[in-house]
Amino acid sequence: EIFFLVFCLVLQNSHVKVISTPFSTDKAMVEYAHKLSAFGILANDSDFIMMNAPRNLSLHHLRISGNTISTVIIDREKISECLSLPLSLVPLLSCLLGNDVIIYEIFE
């Protein structure tokens, strides 16, 4: 929990708006992100790929070094293309992979 608090402070000091909840609100978060034209949602939750979040930013790959923050963008269209899977079936893939937490090494 202390990591989360420190992380939020780092983001806020970088002028990044942080919104969090103590419970799962995936659908509401995606709707809110679209409403605000947010850059993306930082998480390890495959639900955001399934729900077509603006961008799914990987919390797993997040690196903070000095004033630099970097991560990986999980692109549902690239996943669809690489797997020769129609975009309409990406939600099914998400369910089959466990549909909450992705083991990112699967895609490396």
PDB file of C-alpha atoms in Angstrom:
ATOM      1  CA  GLU A   1       0.000   0.000   0.000  1.00  0.00           C
ATOM      2  CA  ILE A   2       2.871   2.408   0.685  1.00  0.00           C
ATOM      3  CA  PHE A   3       4.131   1.831  -2.871  1.00  0.00           C
ATOM      4  CA  PHE A   4       0.722   2.838  -4.225  1.00  0.00           C
ATOM      5  CA  LEU A   5       0.686   6.043  -2.175  1.00  0.00           C
ATOM      6  CA  VAL A   6       4.216   6.985  -3.219  1.00  0.00           C
ATOM      7  CA  PHE A   7       3.395   6.162  -6.834  1.00  0.00           C
ATOM      8  CA  CYS A   8       0.318   8.415  -6.731  1.00  0.00           C
ATOM      9  CA  LEU A   9       2.420  11.246  -5.309  1.00  0.00           C
ATOM     10  CA  VAL A  10       5.021  10.826  -8.064  1.00  0.00           C
ATOM     11  CA  LEU A  11       2.311  10.979 -10.728  1.00  0.00           C
ATOM     12  CA  GLN A  12       0.603  13.972  -9.130  1.00  0.00           C
ATOM     13  CA  ASN A  13       3.939  15.787  -8.893  1.00  0.00           C
ATOM     14  CA  SER A  14       4.293  15.117 -12.633  1.00  0.00           C
ATOM     15  CA  HIS A  15       0.872  16.770 -13.169  1.00  0.00           C
ATOM     16  CA  VAL A  16      -0.845  13.461 -13.942  1.00  0.00           C
ATOM     17  CA  LYS A  17      -4.397  13.218 -12.642  1.00  0.00           C
ATOM     18  CA  VAL A  18      -4.799  10.070 -10.517  1.00  0.00           C
ATOM     19  CA  ILE A  19      -8.200   8.504  -9.900  1.00  0.00           C
ATOM     20  CA  SER A  20      -8.483   5.286  -7.924  1.00  0.00           C
ATOM     21  CA  THR A  21     -11.075   3.249  -6.072  1.00  0.00           C
ATOM     22  CA  PRO A  22     -10.793   0.472  -3.483  1.00  0.00           C
ATOM     23  CA  PHE A  23     -13.029  -1.780  -5.593  1.00  0.00           C
ATOM     24  CA  SER A  24     -13.326  -2.927  -9.211  1.00  0.00           C
ATOM     25  CA  THR A  25     -14.997  -0.391 -11.467  1.00  0.00           C
ATOM     26  CA  ASP A  26     -13.590  -1.390 -14.835  1.00  0.00           C
ATOM     27  CA  LYS A  27     -16.571  -0.375 -16.963  1.00  0.00           C
ATOM     28  CA  ALA A  28     -16.936   2.983 -15.225  1.00  0.00           C
ATOM     29  CA  MET A  29     -13.198   3.637 -15.599  1.00  0.00           C
ATOM     30  CA  VAL A  30     -13.294   2.979 -19.356  1.00  0.00           C
ATOM     31  CA  GLU A  31     -16.346   5.221 -19.769  1.00  0.00           C
ATOM     32  CA  TYR A  32     -14.698   7.961 -17.703  1.00  0.00           C
ATOM     33  CA  ALA A  33     -11.447   7.673 -19.664  1.00  0.00           C
ATOM     34  CA  HIS A  34     -13.340   8.046 -22.963  1.00  0.00           C
ATOM     35  CA  LYS A  35     -15.393  10.944 -21.581  1.00  0.00           C
ATOM     36  CA  LEU A  36     -12.249  12.857 -20.572  1.00  0.00           C
ATOM     37  CA  SER A  37     -10.276  11.779 -23.651  1.00  0.00           C
ATOM     38  CA  ALA A  38      -7.734  10.302 -21.246  1.00  0.00           C
ATOM     39  CA  PHE A  39      -4.429   9.075 -22.616  1.00  0.00           C
ATOM     40  CA  GLY A  40      -5.059   5.627 -21.133  1.00  0.00           C
ATOM     41  CA  ILE A  41      -5.593   3.421 -18.109  1.00  0.00           C
ATOM     42  CA  LEU A  42      -2.601   2.093 -16.174  1.00  0.00           C
ATOM     43  CA  ALA A  43      -3.339  -1.436 -14.948  1.00  0.00           C
ATOM     44  CA  ASN A  44      -2.574  -5.153 -15.245  1.00  0.00           C
ATOM     45  CA  ASP A  45      -6.206  -5.950 -15.915  1.00  0.00           C
ATOM     46  CA  SER A  46      -7.066  -7.618 -19.240  1.00  0.00           C
ATOM     47  CA  ASP A  47     -10.637  -6.334 -18.887  1.00  0.00           C
ATOM     48  CA  PHE A  48      -9.409  -3.032 -20.303  1.00  0.00           C
ATOM     49  CA  ILE A  49      -8.300  -4.766 -23.506  1.00  0.00           C
ATOM     50  CA  MET A  50     -11.689  -6.441 -23.755  1.00  0.00           C
ATOM     51  CA  MET A  51     -13.572  -3.184 -23.089  1.00  0.00           C
ATOM     52  CA  ASN A  52     -11.557  -1.122 -25.566  1.00  0.00           C
ATOM     53  CA  ALA A  53     -10.004   1.350 -23.151  1.00  0.00           C
ATOM     54  CA  PRO A  54      -8.373   4.369 -24.859  1.00  0.00           C
ATOM     55  CA  ARG A  55      -4.972   2.790 -24.208  1.00  0.00           C
ATOM     56  CA  ASN A  56      -4.088  -0.055 -21.874  1.00  0.00           C
ATOM     57  CA  LEU A  57      -0.872   1.021 -20.138  1.00  0.00           C
ATOM     58  CA  SER A  58       0.998  -1.832 -18.503  1.00  0.00           C
ATOM     59  CA  LEU A  59       1.494  -1.449 -14.766  1.00  0.00           C
ATOM     60  CA  HIS A  60       3.717  -4.546 -14.935  1.00  0.00           C
ATOM     61  CA  HIS A  61       6.185  -2.758 -17.223  1.00  0.00           C
ATOM     62  CA  LEU A  62       6.048   0.600 -15.442  1.00  0.00           C
ATOM     63  CA  ARG A  63       9.471   2.122 -14.789  1.00  0.00           C
ATOM     64  CA  ILE A  64      10.120   5.340 -12.890  1.00  0.00           C
ATOM     65  CA  SER A  65      13.600   6.837 -13.040  1.00  0.00           C
ATOM     66  CA  GLY A  66      14.144  10.407 -11.893  1.00  0.00           C
ATOM     67  CA  ASN A  67      11.735  12.545 -13.902  1.00  0.00           C
ATOM     68  CA  THR A  68      11.027   9.811 -16.443  1.00  0.00           C
ATOM     69  CA  ILE A  69       8.037   7.469 -16.399  1.00  0.00           C
ATOM     70  CA  SER A  70       7.831   4.713 -19.021  1.00  0.00           C
ATOM     71  CA  THR A  71       5.697   1.665 -19.695  1.00  0.00           C
ATOM     72  CA  VAL A  72       4.307  -0.485 -22.506  1.00  0.00           C
ATOM     73  CA  ILE A  73       1.048   0.149 -24.326  1.00  0.00           C
ATOM     74  CA  ILE A  74      -0.987  -3.030 -24.825  1.00  0.00           C
ATOM     75  CA  ASP A  75      -2.628  -2.598 -28.226  1.00  0.00           C
ATOM     76  CA  ARG A  76      -5.714  -4.730 -28.787  1.00  0.00           C
ATOM     77  CA  GLU A  77      -5.556  -4.144 -32.547  1.00  0.00           C
ATOM     78  CA  LYS A  78      -1.948  -5.395 -32.680  1.00  0.00           C
ATOM     79  CA  ILE A  79      -2.890  -8.438 -30.582  1.00  0.00           C
ATOM     80  CA  SER A  80      -5.761  -9.121 -32.969  1.00  0.00           C
ATOM     81  CA  GLU A  81      -3.485  -8.719 -35.998  1.00  0.00           C
ATOM     82  CA  CYS A  82      -0.634 -10.866 -34.606  1.00  0.00           C
ATOM     83  CA  LEU A  83      -3.010 -13.683 -33.730  1.00  0.00           C
ATOM     84  CA  SER A  84      -5.020 -13.363 -36.972  1.00  0.00           C
ATOM     85  CA  LEU A  85      -8.025 -13.001 -34.709  1.00  0.00           C
ATOM     86  CA  PRO A  86     -10.903 -10.688 -35.633  1.00  0.00           C
ATOM     87  CA  LEU A  87     -11.085  -7.709 -33.278  1.00  0.00           C
ATOM     88  CA  SER A  88     -14.617  -8.779 -32.353  1.00  0.00           C
ATOM     89  CA  LEU A  89     -13.158 -11.965 -30.778  1.00  0.00           C
ATOM     90  CA  VAL A  90     -10.618 -10.177 -28.560  1.00  0.00           C
ATOM     91  CA  PRO A  91     -13.083 -10.201 -25.629  1.00  0.00           C
ATOM     92  CA  LEU A  92     -13.251 -14.002 -25.918  1.00  0.00           C
ATOM     93  CA  LEU A  93      -9.444 -14.196 -25.887  1.00  0.00           C
ATOM     94  CA  SER A  94      -9.408 -12.031 -22.794  1.00  0.00           C
ATOM     95  CA  CYS A  95     -11.820 -14.410 -21.074  1.00  0.00           C
ATOM     96  CA  LEU A  96      -9.781 -17.455 -22.072  1.00  0.00           C
ATOM     97  CA  LEU A  97      -6.574 -15.891 -20.705  1.00  0.00           C
ATOM     98  CA  GLY A  98      -8.129 -15.498 -17.291  1.00  0.00           C
ATOM     99  CA  ASN A  99      -9.886 -12.196 -17.832  1.00  0.00           C
ATOM    100  CA  ASP A 100      -8.419 -10.101 -15.082  1.00  0.00           C
ATOM    101  CA  VAL A 101      -4.689 -10.312 -14.679  1.00  0.00           C
ATOM    102  CA  ILE A 102      -2.465 -10.893 -17.677  1.00  0.00           C
ATOM    103  CA  ILE A 103       0.844 -12.731 -17.524  1.00  0.00           C
ATOM    104  CA  TYR A 104       2.637 -10.400 -19.929  1.00  0.00           C
ATOM    105  CA  GLU A 105       5.396 -12.874 -20.697  1.00  0.00           C
ATOM    106  CA  ILE A 106       2.831 -14.806 -22.775  1.00  0.00           C
ATOM    107  CA  PHE A 107       2.997 -12.014 -25.380  1.00  0.00           C
ATOM    108  CA  GLU A 108       6.783 -11.552 -25.388  1.00  0.00           C
TER     109      GLU A 108
END
